[in-house]
mmCIF file of C-alpha atoms in Angstrom:
data_model
loop_
_atom_site.group_PDB
_atom_site.id
_atom_site.type_symbol
_atom_site.label_atom_id
_atom_site.label_comp_id
_atom_site.label_asym_id
_atom_site.label_seq_id
_atom_site.Cartn_x
_atom_site.Cartn_y
_atom_site.Cartn_z
ATOM 1 C CA UNK A 1 -7.115 -23.997 -20.532
ATOM 2 C CA UNK A 2 -7.246 -20.869 -22.536
ATOM 3 C CA UNK A 3 -3.904 -19.845 -21.148
ATOM 4 C CA UNK A 4 -2.322 -22.206 -23.729
ATOM 5 C CA UNK A 5 -3.838 -20.031 -26.469
ATOM 6 C CA UNK A 6 -2.188 -16.890 -25.008
ATOM 7 C CA UNK A 7 1.241 -18.187 -25.625
ATOM 8 C CA UNK A 8 3.968 -15.629 -25.881
ATOM 9 C CA UNK A 9 5.961 -15.415 -29.114
ATOM 10 C CA UNK A 10 9.215 -17.489 -29.318
ATOM 11 C CA UNK A 11 11.352 -14.289 -29.406
ATOM 12 C CA UNK A 12 9.949 -13.361 -25.931
ATOM 13 C CA UNK A 13 11.031 -16.634 -24.324
ATOM 14 C CA UNK A 14 14.524 -16.387 -26.102
ATOM 15 C CA UNK A 15 15.124 -12.849 -24.793
ATOM 16 C CA UNK A 16 12.880 -12.534 -21.732
ATOM 17 C CA UNK A 17 12.225 -9.023 -20.754
ATOM 18 C CA UNK A 18 10.979 -8.712 -17.006
ATOM 19 C CA UNK A 19 9.809 -5.153 -17.514
ATOM 20 C CA UNK A 20 6.600 -6.550 -19.156
ATOM 21 C CA UNK A 21 5.739 -7.806 -15.703
ATOM 22 C CA UNK A 22 5.475 -4.396 -14.150
ATOM 23 C CA UNK A 23 1.628 -3.918 -14.022
ATOM 24 C CA UNK A 24 1.358 -0.306 -13.198
ATOM 25 C CA UNK A 25 -1.815 0.509 -15.250
ATOM 26 C CA UNK A 26 -5.103 0.072 -13.241
ATOM 27 C CA UNK A 27 -7.250 -1.955 -15.660
ATOM 28 C CA UNK A 28 -10.452 -2.038 -13.337
ATOM 29 C CA UNK A 29 -11.592 -1.472 -9.875
ATOM 30 C CA UNK A 30 -14.484 -3.499 -8.381
ATOM 31 C CA UNK A 31 -16.646 -2.926 -5.280
ATOM 32 C CA UNK A 32 -19.594 -5.163 -4.523
ATOM 33 C CA UNK A 33 -22.761 -3.798 -2.881
ATOM 34 C CA UNK A 34 -22.645 -3.741 0.969
ATOM 35 C CA UNK A 35 -18.997 -4.315 0.615
ATOM 36 C CA UNK A 36 -16.583 -5.220 3.312
ATOM 37 C CA UNK A 37 -12.800 -5.189 3.489
ATOM 38 C CA UNK A 38 -11.301 -7.790 1.120
ATOM 39 C CA UNK A 39 -9.091 -10.131 3.281
ATOM 40 C CA UNK A 40 -7.836 -12.577 0.710
ATOM 41 C CA UNK A 41 -8.262 -13.494 -3.042
ATOM 42 C CA UNK A 42 -7.266 -16.106 -5.564
ATOM 43 C CA UNK A 43 -7.657 -16.812 -9.333
ATOM 44 C CA UNK A 44 -9.520 -19.931 -10.241
ATOM 45 C CA UNK A 45 -7.488 -22.725 -11.981
ATOM 46 C CA UNK A 46 -6.963 -21.349 -15.595
ATOM 47 C CA UNK A 47 -7.510 -17.682 -14.475
ATOM 48 C CA UNK A 48 -11.077 -17.333 -15.879
ATOM 49 C CA UNK A 49 -12.453 -15.825 -12.590
ATOM 50 C CA UNK A 50 -11.164 -14.149 -9.449
ATOM 51 C CA UNK A 51 -12.429 -15.335 -6.155
ATOM 52 C CA UNK A 52 -12.311 -12.945 -3.069
ATOM 53 C CA UNK A 53 -13.126 -13.437 0.583
ATOM 54 C CA UNK A 54 -14.235 -10.570 2.769
ATOM 55 C CA UNK A 55 -14.574 -9.611 6.326
ATOM 56 C CA UNK A 56 -17.984 -10.979 6.650
ATOM 57 C CA UNK A 57 -17.054 -14.445 5.531
ATOM 58 C CA UNK A 58 -18.435 -14.098 2.141
ATOM 59 C CA UNK A 59 -17.158 -15.337 -1.350
ATOM 60 C CA UNK A 60 -17.413 -12.932 -4.260
ATOM 61 C CA UNK A 61 -16.723 -14.106 -7.757
ATOM 62 C CA UNK A 62 -15.602 -11.798 -10.599
ATOM 63 C CA UNK A 63 -15.094 -12.484 -14.161
ATOM 64 C CA UNK A 64 -11.455 -12.263 -14.962
ATOM 65 C CA UNK A 65 -11.818 -11.059 -18.492
ATOM 66 C CA UNK A 66 -14.387 -8.242 -18.482
ATOM 67 C CA UNK A 67 -14.236 -7.834 -14.629
ATOM 68 C CA UNK A 68 -17.926 -8.058 -14.161
ATOM 69 C CA UNK A 69 -19.622 -9.300 -10.821
ATOM 70 C CA UNK A 70 -20.854 -12.921 -11.039
ATOM 71 C CA UNK A 71 -21.719 -14.301 -7.629
ATOM 72 C CA UNK A 72 -21.737 -13.602 -3.878
ATOM 73 C CA UNK A 73 -22.278 -16.272 -1.291
ATOM 74 C CA UNK A 74 -21.850 -16.957 2.475
ATOM 75 C CA UNK A 75 -18.936 -19.225 3.145
ATOM 76 C CA UNK A 76 -17.671 -18.752 6.783
ATOM 77 C CA UNK A 77 -19.333 -17.555 9.986
ATOM 78 C CA UNK A 78 -16.384 -15.094 10.622
ATOM 79 C CA UNK A 79 -13.826 -13.086 8.623
ATOM 80 C CA UNK A 80 -11.981 -14.736 5.854
ATOM 81 C CA UNK A 81 -8.131 -15.170 6.354
ATOM 82 C CA UNK A 82 -6.709 -17.201 3.706
ATOM 83 C CA UNK A 83 -7.518 -19.403 0.579
ATOM 84 C CA UNK A 84 -5.235 -21.817 -1.176
ATOM 85 C CA UNK A 85 -5.787 -24.127 -4.357
ATOM 86 C CA UNK A 86 -4.222 -27.566 -4.523
ATOM 87 C CA UNK A 87 -1.540 -27.953 -7.002
ATOM 88 C CA UNK A 88 -3.706 -30.320 -9.112
ATOM 89 C CA UNK A 89 -6.474 -27.599 -9.032
ATOM 90 C CA UNK A 90 -8.950 -30.209 -7.687
ATOM 91 C CA UNK A 91 -9.794 -28.586 -4.360
ATOM 92 C CA UNK A 92 -9.798 -25.175 -2.561
ATOM 93 C CA UNK A 93 -9.012 -24.684 1.167
ATOM 94 C CA UNK A 94 -10.195 -21.569 3.020
ATOM 95 C CA UNK A 95 -9.743 -20.486 6.681
ATOM 96 C CA UNK A 96 -11.334 -17.878 8.915
ATOM 97 C CA UNK A 97 -10.682 -15.940 12.187
ATOM 98 C CA UNK A 98 -12.657 -18.506 14.174
ATOM 99 C CA UNK A 99 -10.255 -21.407 13.673
ATOM 100 C CA UNK A 100 -12.381 -23.087 11.000
ATOM 101 C CA UNK A 101 -10.935 -24.689 7.756
ATOM 102 C CA UNK A 102 -13.204 -25.594 4.888
ATOM 103 C CA UNK A 103 -12.785 -27.844 1.747
ATOM 104 C CA UNK A 104 -14.363 -26.758 -1.571
ATOM 105 C CA UNK A 105 -14.722 -28.244 -4.923
ATOM 106 C CA UNK A 106 -13.729 -26.284 -8.076
ATOM 107 C CA UNK A 107 -17.398 -25.365 -8.557
ATOM 108 C CA UNK A 108 -17.184 -23.700 -5.063
ATOM 109 C CA UNK A 109 -19.401 -26.331 -3.375
ATOM 110 C CA UNK A 110 -18.625 -27.092 0.341
ATOM 111 C CA UNK A 111 -17.086 -30.505 0.920
ATOM 112 C CA UNK A 112 -15.818 -30.556 4.433
ATOM 113 C CA UNK A 113 -15.291 -28.323 7.579
ATOM 114 C CA UNK A 114 -12.723 -28.698 10.287
ATOM 115 C CA UNK A 115 -12.269 -26.711 13.519
ATOM 116 C CA UNK A 116 -8.792 -26.299 14.857
ATOM 117 C CA UNK A 117 -6.089 -24.017 16.389
ATOM 118 C CA UNK A 118 -8.291 -23.727 19.565
ATOM 119 C CA UNK A 119 -10.690 -21.406 17.916
ATOM 120 C CA UNK A 120 -7.921 -18.858 17.107
ATOM 121 C CA UNK A 121 -7.614 -17.162 13.629
ATOM 122 C CA UNK A 122 -5.874 -19.363 10.968
ATOM 123 C CA UNK A 123 -3.857 -16.857 9.010
ATOM 124 C CA UNK A 124 -2.313 -19.173 6.275
ATOM 125 C CA UNK A 125 -2.773 -22.453 4.466
ATOM 126 C CA UNK A 126 -0.348 -24.132 2.056
ATOM 127 C CA UNK A 127 -0.506 -27.567 0.185
ATOM 128 C CA UNK A 128 2.434 -30.030 -0.023
ATOM 129 C CA UNK A 129 3.975 -30.642 -3.491
ATOM 130 C CA UNK A 130 2.082 -33.965 -3.782
ATOM 131 C CA UNK A 131 -1.230 -32.503 -2.485
ATOM 132 C CA UNK A 132 -1.454 -35.337 0.114
ATOM 133 C CA UNK A 133 -0.811 -32.994 3.016
ATOM 134 C CA UNK A 134 -1.353 -29.451 3.851
ATOM 135 C CA UNK A 135 -0.155 -27.093 6.615
ATOM 136 C CA UNK A 136 -1.889 -24.374 8.661
ATOM 137 C CA UNK A 137 -0.857 -21.749 11.194
ATOM 138 C CA UNK A 138 -2.632 -19.695 13.641
ATOM 139 C CA UNK A 139 -2.739 -17.359 16.664
ATOM 140 C CA UNK A 140 -2.227 -20.299 18.963
ATOM 141 C CA UNK A 141 1.508 -20.104 18.182
ATOM 142 C CA UNK A 142 1.430 -23.513 16.410
ATOM 143 C CA UNK A 143 1.941 -24.837 12.898
ATOM 144 C CA UNK A 144 -0.138 -27.842 12.095
ATOM 145 C CA UNK A 145 0.401 -30.623 9.390
ATOM 146 C CA UNK A 146 -2.764 -32.202 8.096
ATOM 147 C CA UNK A 147 -3.499 -35.368 6.083
ATOM 148 C CA UNK A 148 -5.644 -34.211 3.108
ATOM 149 C CA UNK A 149 -7.576 -37.507 2.525
ATOM 150 C CA UNK A 150 -8.088 -38.424 6.098
ATOM 151 C CA UNK A 151 -8.814 -34.961 7.048
ATOM 152 C CA UNK A 152 -6.956 -35.390 10.277
ATOM 153 C CA UNK A 153 -4.241 -33.553 12.102
ATOM 154 C CA UNK A 154 -0.921 -35.342 11.867
ATOM 155 C CA UNK A 155 1.577 -33.111 13.647
ATOM 156 C CA UNK A 156 1.719 -29.970 15.715
ATOM 157 C CA UNK A 157 5.028 -27.966 15.181
ATOM 158 C CA UNK A 158 5.751 -25.867 18.284
ATOM 159 C CA UNK A 159 8.607 -23.568 18.618
ATOM 160 C CA UNK A 160 7.417 -20.102 17.993
ATOM 161 C CA UNK A 161 6.807 -17.845 20.955
ATOM 162 C CA UNK A 162 3.832 -15.881 19.716
ATOM 163 C CA UNK A 163 1.160 -15.848 16.977
ATOM 164 C CA UNK A 164 2.198 -17.520 13.700
ATOM 165 C CA UNK A 165 1.094 -15.156 10.873
ATOM 166 C CA UNK A 166 2.271 -16.937 7.734
ATOM 167 C CA UNK A 167 3.309 -20.465 6.397
ATOM 168 C CA UNK A 168 4.220 -21.891 3.169
ATOM 169 C CA UNK A 169 5.308 -25.417 2.024
ATOM 170 C CA UNK A 170 8.338 -25.645 -0.194
ATOM 171 C CA UNK A 171 7.380 -26.093 -3.870
ATOM 172 C CA UNK A 172 9.296 -29.347 -4.269
ATOM 173 C CA UNK A 173 10.665 -30.520 -0.896
ATOM 174 C CA UNK A 174 9.543 -31.566 2.473
ATOM 175 C CA UNK A 175 10.262 -28.328 4.079
ATOM 176 C CA UNK A 176 7.812 -25.804 5.693
ATOM 177 C CA UNK A 177 8.600 -22.156 6.332
ATOM 178 C CA UNK A 178 6.716 -20.050 8.910
ATOM 179 C CA UNK A 179 6.855 -16.518 10.112
ATOM 180 C CA UNK A 180 5.642 -15.256 13.464
ATOM 181 C CA UNK A 181 4.949 -12.290 15.729
ATOM 182 C CA UNK A 182 8.089 -13.327 17.678
ATOM 183 C CA UNK A 183 10.115 -11.749 14.743
ATOM 184 C CA UNK A 184 11.440 -15.163 13.722
ATOM 185 C CA UNK A 185 11.306 -17.157 10.339
ATOM 186 C CA UNK A 186 11.510 -20.893 10.939
ATOM 187 C CA UNK A 187 12.131 -23.819 8.706
ATOM 188 C CA UNK A 188 10.602 -27.178 9.669
ATOM 189 C CA UNK A 189 10.805 -30.829 8.761
ATOM 190 C CA UNK A 190 7.230 -31.940 8.604
ATOM 191 C CA UNK A 191 8.206 -35.571 8.945
ATOM 192 C CA UNK A 192 10.195 -35.333 12.052
ATOM 193 C CA UNK A 193 8.143 -32.419 13.401
ATOM 194 C CA UNK A 194 11.267 -30.544 14.369
ATOM 195 C CA UNK A 195 12.791 -27.066 13.461
ATOM 196 C CA UNK A 196 15.600 -27.231 10.873
ATOM 197 C CA UNK A 197 16.702 -23.656 11.042
ATOM 198 C CA UNK A 198 15.769 -20.210 12.358
ATOM 199 C CA UNK A 199 16.301 -16.856 10.560
ATOM 200 C CA UNK A 200 16.715 -13.862 12.845
ATOM 201 C CA UNK A 201 16.826 -11.128 10.114
ATOM 202 C CA UNK A 202 13.630 -9.122 11.084
ATOM 203 C CA UNK A 203 13.055 -6.812 14.042
ATOM 204 C CA UNK A 204 9.290 -7.013 14.063
ATOM 205 C CA UNK A 205 6.453 -9.250 13.283
ATOM 206 C CA UNK A 206 6.963 -11.429 10.085
ATOM 207 C CA UNK A 207 3.719 -10.946 8.232
ATOM 208 C CA UNK A 208 4.406 -12.857 4.888
ATOM 209 C CA UNK A 209 6.715 -15.542 3.650
ATOM 210 C CA UNK A 210 6.797 -16.760 -0.029
ATOM 211 C CA UNK A 211 8.992 -19.395 -1.737
ATOM 212 C CA UNK A 212 10.262 -18.761 -5.242
ATOM 213 C CA UNK A 213 9.191 -21.506 -7.676
ATOM 214 C CA UNK A 214 12.933 -22.254 -8.230
ATOM 215 C CA UNK A 215 12.983 -23.623 -4.650
ATOM 216 C CA UNK A 216 16.099 -21.741 -3.699
ATOM 217 C CA UNK A 217 14.890 -18.213 -2.854
ATOM 218 C CA UNK A 218 12.830 -17.365 0.215
ATOM 219 C CA UNK A 219 11.109 -13.953 0.435
ATOM 220 C CA UNK A 220 10.029 -12.606 3.764
ATOM 221 C CA UNK A 221 8.111 -9.391 4.710
ATOM 222 C CA UNK A 222 7.706 -7.705 8.013
ATOM 223 C CA UNK A 223 6.257 -4.903 10.121
ATOM 224 C CA UNK A 224 9.741 -3.468 10.195
ATOM 225 C CA UNK A 225 9.061 -2.281 6.667
ATOM 226 C CA UNK A 226 11.771 -4.531 5.182
ATOM 227 C CA UNK A 227 11.597 -7.257 2.636
ATOM 228 C CA UNK A 228 14.341 -9.879 2.722
ATOM 229 C CA UNK A 229 15.450 -12.414 0.133
ATOM 230 C CA UNK A 230 17.214 -15.569 1.502
ATOM 231 C CA UNK A 231 19.052 -18.206 -0.465
ATOM 232 C CA UNK A 232 18.256 -21.369 1.488
ATOM 233 C CA UNK A 233 21.132 -23.320 -0.196
ATOM 234 C CA UNK A 234 23.604 -21.373 1.778
ATOM 235 C CA UNK A 235 21.260 -20.182 4.417
ATOM 236 C CA UNK A 236 22.293 -16.582 3.964
ATOM 237 C CA UNK A 237 20.514 -13.332 3.243
ATOM 238 C CA UNK A 238 20.762 -12.252 -0.432
ATOM 239 C CA UNK A 239 19.371 -8.782 -0.065
ATOM 240 C CA UNK A 240 17.379 -6.568 2.258
ATOM 241 C CA UNK A 241 14.831 -4.347 0.298
ATOM 242 C CA UNK A 242 13.740 -0.972 1.666
ATOM 243 C CA UNK A 243 10.838 0.709 -0.165
ATOM 244 C CA UNK A 244 7.863 0.558 2.059
ATOM 245 C CA UNK A 245 7.243 3.299 4.600
ATOM 246 C CA UNK A 246 4.633 1.213 6.512
ATOM 247 C CA UNK A 247 4.534 -2.453 7.250
ATOM 248 C CA UNK A 248 4.593 -5.001 4.424
ATOM 249 C CA UNK A 249 1.199 -6.792 4.287
ATOM 250 C CA UNK A 250 1.477 -8.843 1.011
ATOM 251 C CA UNK A 251 3.942 -10.531 -1.340
ATOM 252 C CA UNK A 252 3.639 -12.410 -4.557
ATOM 253 C CA UNK A 253 6.378 -13.810 -6.857
ATOM 254 C CA UNK A 254 5.577 -13.590 -10.622
ATOM 255 C CA UNK A 255 4.640 -16.879 -12.219
ATOM 256 C CA UNK A 256 6.908 -16.571 -15.241
ATOM 257 C CA UNK A 257 9.747 -14.290 -14.449
ATOM 258 C CA UNK A 258 11.538 -15.859 -11.427
ATOM 259 C CA UNK A 259 13.367 -12.712 -10.246
ATOM 260 C CA UNK A 260 10.239 -10.443 -10.232
ATOM 261 C CA UNK A 261 7.815 -9.976 -7.315
ATOM 262 C CA UNK A 262 5.270 -7.506 -6.113
ATOM 263 C CA UNK A 263 4.631 -6.179 -2.628
ATOM 264 C CA UNK A 264 1.884 -4.333 -0.845
ATOM 265 C CA UNK A 265 1.902 -2.188 2.193
ATOM 266 C CA UNK A 266 -0.279 -1.059 5.067
ATOM 267 C CA UNK A 267 -0.526 2.450 3.451
ATOM 268 C CA UNK A 268 -1.808 1.074 0.056
ATOM 269 C CA UNK A 269 1.520 1.321 -1.740
ATOM 270 C CA UNK A 270 2.114 -1.221 -4.460
ATOM 271 C CA UNK A 271 5.826 -1.950 -5.441
ATOM 272 C CA UNK A 272 7.453 -4.069 -8.139
ATOM 273 C CA UNK A 273 10.954 -5.578 -7.553
ATOM 274 C CA UNK A 274 13.575 -7.381 -9.698
ATOM 275 C CA UNK A 275 15.957 -9.259 -7.616
ATOM 276 C CA UNK A 276 19.617 -9.567 -8.753
ATOM 277 C CA UNK A 277 19.459 -6.901 -11.447
ATOM 278 C CA UNK A 278 21.367 -3.608 -11.464
ATOM 279 C CA UNK A 279 19.726 -1.226 -8.885
ATOM 280 C CA UNK A 280 17.633 -3.998 -7.594
ATOM 281 C CA UNK A 281 17.872 -2.611 -3.993
ATOM 282 C CA UNK A 282 15.169 -0.097 -5.219
ATOM 283 C CA UNK A 283 11.753 -0.880 -6.478
ATOM 284 C CA UNK A 284 11.635 -0.983 -10.314
ATOM 285 C CA UNK A 285 8.102 0.472 -10.323
ATOM 286 C CA UNK A 286 6.001 2.096 -7.613
ATOM 287 C CA UNK A 287 2.323 2.967 -7.294
ATOM 288 C CA UNK A 288 2.093 5.203 -4.094
ATOM 289 C CA UNK A 289 -1.721 5.140 -3.687
ATOM 290 C CA UNK A 290 -2.829 1.925 -5.297
ATOM 291 C CA UNK A 291 -5.242 1.619 -2.549
ATOM 292 C CA UNK A 292 -6.539 3.876 0.260
ATOM 293 C CA UNK A 293 -5.720 1.411 2.985
ATOM 294 C CA UNK A 294 -3.789 -1.785 3.507
ATOM 295 C CA UNK A 295 -3.345 -4.334 0.646
ATOM 296 C CA UNK A 296 -4.188 -7.545 2.449
ATOM 297 C CA UNK A 297 -3.588 -9.968 -0.468
ATOM 298 C CA UNK A 298 -2.299 -10.050 -4.067
ATOM 299 C CA UNK A 299 -2.223 -12.694 -6.730
ATOM 300 C CA UNK A 300 -0.788 -12.880 -10.135
ATOM 301 C CA UNK A 301 -2.916 -14.233 -13.030
ATOM 302 C CA UNK A 302 -1.522 -17.668 -14.011
ATOM 303 C CA UNK A 303 -0.462 -16.171 -17.394
ATOM 304 C CA UNK A 304 1.503 -13.374 -15.575
ATOM 305 C CA UNK A 305 -0.105 -10.438 -17.523
ATOM 306 C CA UNK A 306 -2.278 -9.105 -14.729
ATOM 307 C CA UNK A 307 -2.064 -8.688 -10.894
ATOM 308 C CA UNK A 308 -5.192 -8.614 -8.568
ATOM 309 C CA UNK A 309 -5.022 -6.793 -5.271
ATOM 310 C CA UNK A 310 -7.604 -6.850 -2.404
ATOM 311 C CA UNK A 311 -7.506 -4.175 0.246
ATOM 312 C CA UNK A 312 -9.022 -2.949 3.486
ATOM 313 C CA UNK A 313 -10.552 -0.066 1.547
ATOM 314 C CA UNK A 314 -13.119 -2.692 0.298
ATOM 315 C CA UNK A 315 -11.897 -2.661 -3.316
ATOM 316 C CA UNK A 316 -10.469 -5.242 -5.529
ATOM 317 C CA UNK A 317 -8.260 -3.846 -8.197
ATOM 318 C CA UNK A 318 -6.911 -5.357 -11.519
ATOM 319 C CA UNK A 319 -3.512 -4.124 -12.703
ATOM 320 C CA UNK A 320 -2.173 -4.499 -16.227
ATOM 321 C CA UNK A 321 0.854 -3.443 -18.211
ATOM 322 C CA UNK A 322 1.268 0.266 -19.089
ATOM 323 C CA UNK A 323 0.004 1.535 -22.423
ATOM 324 C CA UNK A 324 2.757 2.240 -24.948
ATOM 325 C CA UNK A 325 4.471 5.497 -24.201
ATOM 326 C CA UNK A 326 3.217 5.740 -20.692
ATOM 327 C CA UNK A 327 5.802 5.829 -17.796
ATOM 328 C CA UNK A 328 3.335 5.768 -14.900
ATOM 329 C CA UNK A 329 5.130 4.228 -11.908
ATOM 330 C CA UNK A 330 8.511 3.989 -13.542
ATOM 331 C CA UNK A 331 11.721 5.833 -12.928
ATOM 332 C CA UNK A 332 11.573 8.148 -15.901
ATOM 333 C CA UNK A 333 8.541 9.875 -14.392
ATOM 334 C CA UNK A 334 10.415 10.560 -11.159
ATOM 335 C CA UNK A 335 13.417 12.124 -13.134
ATOM 336 C CA UNK A 336 10.930 14.410 -14.929
ATOM 337 C CA UNK A 337 9.408 15.479 -11.654
ATOM 338 C CA UNK A 338 12.775 16.359 -10.282
ATOM 339 C CA UNK A 339 13.348 18.921 -12.925
ATOM 340 C CA UNK A 340 9.803 20.435 -12.475
ATOM 341 C CA UNK A 341 9.261 23.732 -10.716
ATOM 342 C CA UNK A 342 7.988 23.632 -7.160
ATOM 343 C CA UNK A 343 4.599 25.163 -6.381
ATOM 344 C CA UNK A 344 2.528 25.983 -3.251
ATOM 345 C CA UNK A 345 -1.174 25.320 -2.940
ATOM 346 C CA UNK A 346 -3.786 25.142 -0.164
ATOM 347 C CA UNK A 347 -6.758 22.841 0.277
ATOM 348 C CA UNK A 348 -9.687 23.519 2.672
ATOM 349 C CA UNK A 349 -10.301 20.652 5.271
ATOM 350 C CA UNK A 350 -13.357 22.071 7.206
ATOM 351 C CA UNK A 351 -13.985 20.001 10.273
ATOM 352 C CA UNK A 352 -11.675 17.056 9.217
ATOM 353 C CA UNK A 353 -8.449 18.609 10.282
ATOM 354 C CA UNK A 354 -7.673 15.688 12.719
ATOM 355 C CA UNK A 355 -8.437 13.018 10.144
ATOM 356 C CA UNK A 356 -5.871 14.436 7.817
ATOM 357 C CA UNK A 357 -3.181 14.767 10.530
ATOM 358 C CA UNK A 358 -3.897 11.248 11.872
ATOM 359 C CA UNK A 359 -2.805 9.682 15.214
ATOM 360 C CA UNK A 360 0.377 11.404 16.233
ATOM 361 C CA UNK A 361 0.700 12.896 12.727
ATOM 362 C CA UNK A 362 0.899 9.362 11.162
ATOM 363 C CA UNK A 363 -1.337 10.127 8.221
ATOM 364 C CA UNK A 364 0.251 13.213 6.991
ATOM 365 C CA UNK A 365 3.801 11.760 7.607
ATOM 366 C CA UNK A 366 3.209 8.697 5.456
ATOM 367 C CA UNK A 367 1.561 10.849 2.748
ATOM 368 C CA UNK A 368 4.541 13.182 2.632
ATOM 369 C CA UNK A 369 6.937 10.230 2.362
ATOM 370 C CA UNK A 370 4.959 8.458 -0.489
ATOM 371 C CA UNK A 371 4.452 11.657 -2.520
ATOM 372 C CA UNK A 372 7.703 13.387 -1.747
ATOM 373 C CA UNK A 373 5.758 16.807 -0.970
ATOM 374 C CA UNK A 374 6.067 18.973 2.046
ATOM 375 C CA UNK A 375 2.718 19.310 3.855
ATOM 376 C CA UNK A 376 1.614 21.412 6.712
ATOM 377 C CA UNK A 377 -1.884 21.769 8.456
ATOM 378 C CA UNK A 378 -2.834 25.254 9.563
ATOM 379 C CA UNK A 379 -5.352 24.253 12.385
ATOM 380 C CA UNK A 380 -6.519 27.909 12.760
ATOM 381 C CA UNK A 381 -7.520 28.443 9.079
ATOM 382 C CA UNK A 382 -8.362 24.602 8.731
ATOM 383 C CA UNK A 383 -6.440 24.315 5.423
ATOM 384 C CA UNK A 384 -3.712 21.940 4.147
ATOM 385 C CA UNK A 385 -0.604 23.615 2.761
ATOM 386 C CA UNK A 386 1.095 21.509 0.104
ATOM 387 C CA UNK A 387 4.590 22.200 -1.534
ATOM 388 C CA UNK A 388 5.680 20.185 -4.534
ATOM 389 C CA UNK A 389 5.405 19.798 -8.343
ATOM 390 C CA UNK A 390 2.027 20.232 -9.862
ATOM 391 C CA UNK A 391 1.690 16.432 -10.352
ATOM 392 C CA UNK A 392 2.533 15.779 -6.718
ATOM 393 C CA UNK A 393 0.088 18.380 -5.515
ATOM 394 C CA UNK A 394 -2.739 16.905 -7.629
ATOM 395 C CA UNK A 395 -1.935 13.415 -6.283
ATOM 396 C CA UNK A 396 -2.093 14.639 -2.687
ATOM 397 C CA UNK A 397 -5.382 16.483 -3.443
ATOM 398 C CA UNK A 398 -6.900 13.343 -4.913
ATOM 399 C CA UNK A 399 -5.795 11.307 -1.974
ATOM 400 C CA UNK A 400 -7.070 13.715 0.618
ATOM 401 C CA UNK A 401 -10.397 14.141 -1.269
ATOM 402 C CA UNK A 402 -10.991 10.410 -1.304
ATOM 403 C CA UNK A 403 -10.172 10.343 2.466
ATOM 404 C CA UNK A 404 -12.626 13.114 3.283
ATOM 405 C CA UNK A 405 -15.236 11.613 1.184
ATOM 406 C CA UNK A 406 -14.988 8.357 2.754
ATOM 407 C CA UNK A 407 -15.178 9.825 6.320
ATOM 408 C CA UNK A 408 -18.349 11.756 5.277
ATOM 409 C CA UNK A 409 -20.007 8.775 3.748
ATOM 410 C CA UNK A 410 -19.291 6.693 6.936
ATOM 411 C CA UNK A 411 -20.768 9.443 9.164
ATOM 412 C CA UNK A 412 -23.797 9.772 6.993
ATOM 413 C CA UNK A 413 -24.344 5.984 7.161
ATOM 414 C CA UNK A 414 -24.052 5.970 10.988
ATOM 415 C CA UNK A 415 -26.577 8.884 11.058
ATOM 416 C CA UNK A 416 -28.966 7.069 8.952
ATOM 417 C CA UNK A 417 -28.640 3.855 10.991
ATOM 418 C CA UNK A 418 -29.314 5.961 14.141
ATOM 419 C CA UNK A 419 -32.423 7.406 12.715
ATOM 420 C CA UNK A 420 -33.883 4.062 11.612
ATOM 421 C CA UNK A 421 -33.039 2.301 14.898
ATOM 422 C CA UNK A 422 -36.469 1.759 16.761
ATOM 423 C CA UNK A 423 -34.628 1.650 20.093
#
């Protein structure tokens, strides 16, 4: 693998600096032709390419070095939900919203197809440490353990009262963690088929769970906008992290720095966290409008120098370290803004006043929270009034401009389809 040739200098390993993991510089943005929302993604073994799965059930392959498009192929009959590589990198598992699980070889050739979970969406897949078993979860409120070689279902773990949204096998032990729409996080013994413990920390649907590679820390994200870190040795909550203004939709631990992880939200916000350090209750880096819509999945490059994110806005983005001297997304920038003079500006909305306000004001409220600006829509004059620093105002204008452009493009496409429809 070429990762071996990218080895960090010895001084870096002797005095590790987690700040090099905060990838706040957008290196590239990709969008395939006839694109659809990106539901899941994964780096191929070695990190040479990035594989994404979209809402139409298609694989898209991107070059991980120069980010060029390589291949698009049909994989599932319905929307992708998850993809997971085995630890030995010999096989890939994928699932869809129709209850179908598929095995793939490293060359992305189909090997086997299995139907399960009573045709309900299968949201998550995870391999056991030995790769002899794997686990799946779905909207039938069950967690299922499978034998990899026999391709048969071994056990059905029942205990959740609603859809199970996420599952992950412990990196070294025979323990499975699952999160559900019933607000609960459960730990299971796959051998006995019974629940070991239940964590009651969240007040809404648990959307993501992730084990740290040290095997001791469990990360959970929820629709209650909170991220929690549990120490499973003592079965206690280490910290509860507040930074998102909408539900948490994706989580990923850094592959090298065990205390660093990234999180994505429903509003397209990308945050970086450092657990245990001073001020760790606040994100160490923040990108408010990393995407225009929900970040459904994110994966670190195996070498840890880049992060890939896939979103409902149909884009896949690659994030890298800041250029020297840049403080984008970091605290210094916020401090500078605090001392800047406040300005007032207006932006014309035309016929799209309702789009900017959103349902019950949700769009404008989330934008105000994320940017720190004061915003008001004058519905008589059809203008958006913005109050904040020049940088904040520019960010809002860029965001609103992208939103209006997308709405205009969608309406044009619908008009074109209507004119071309023979019926």
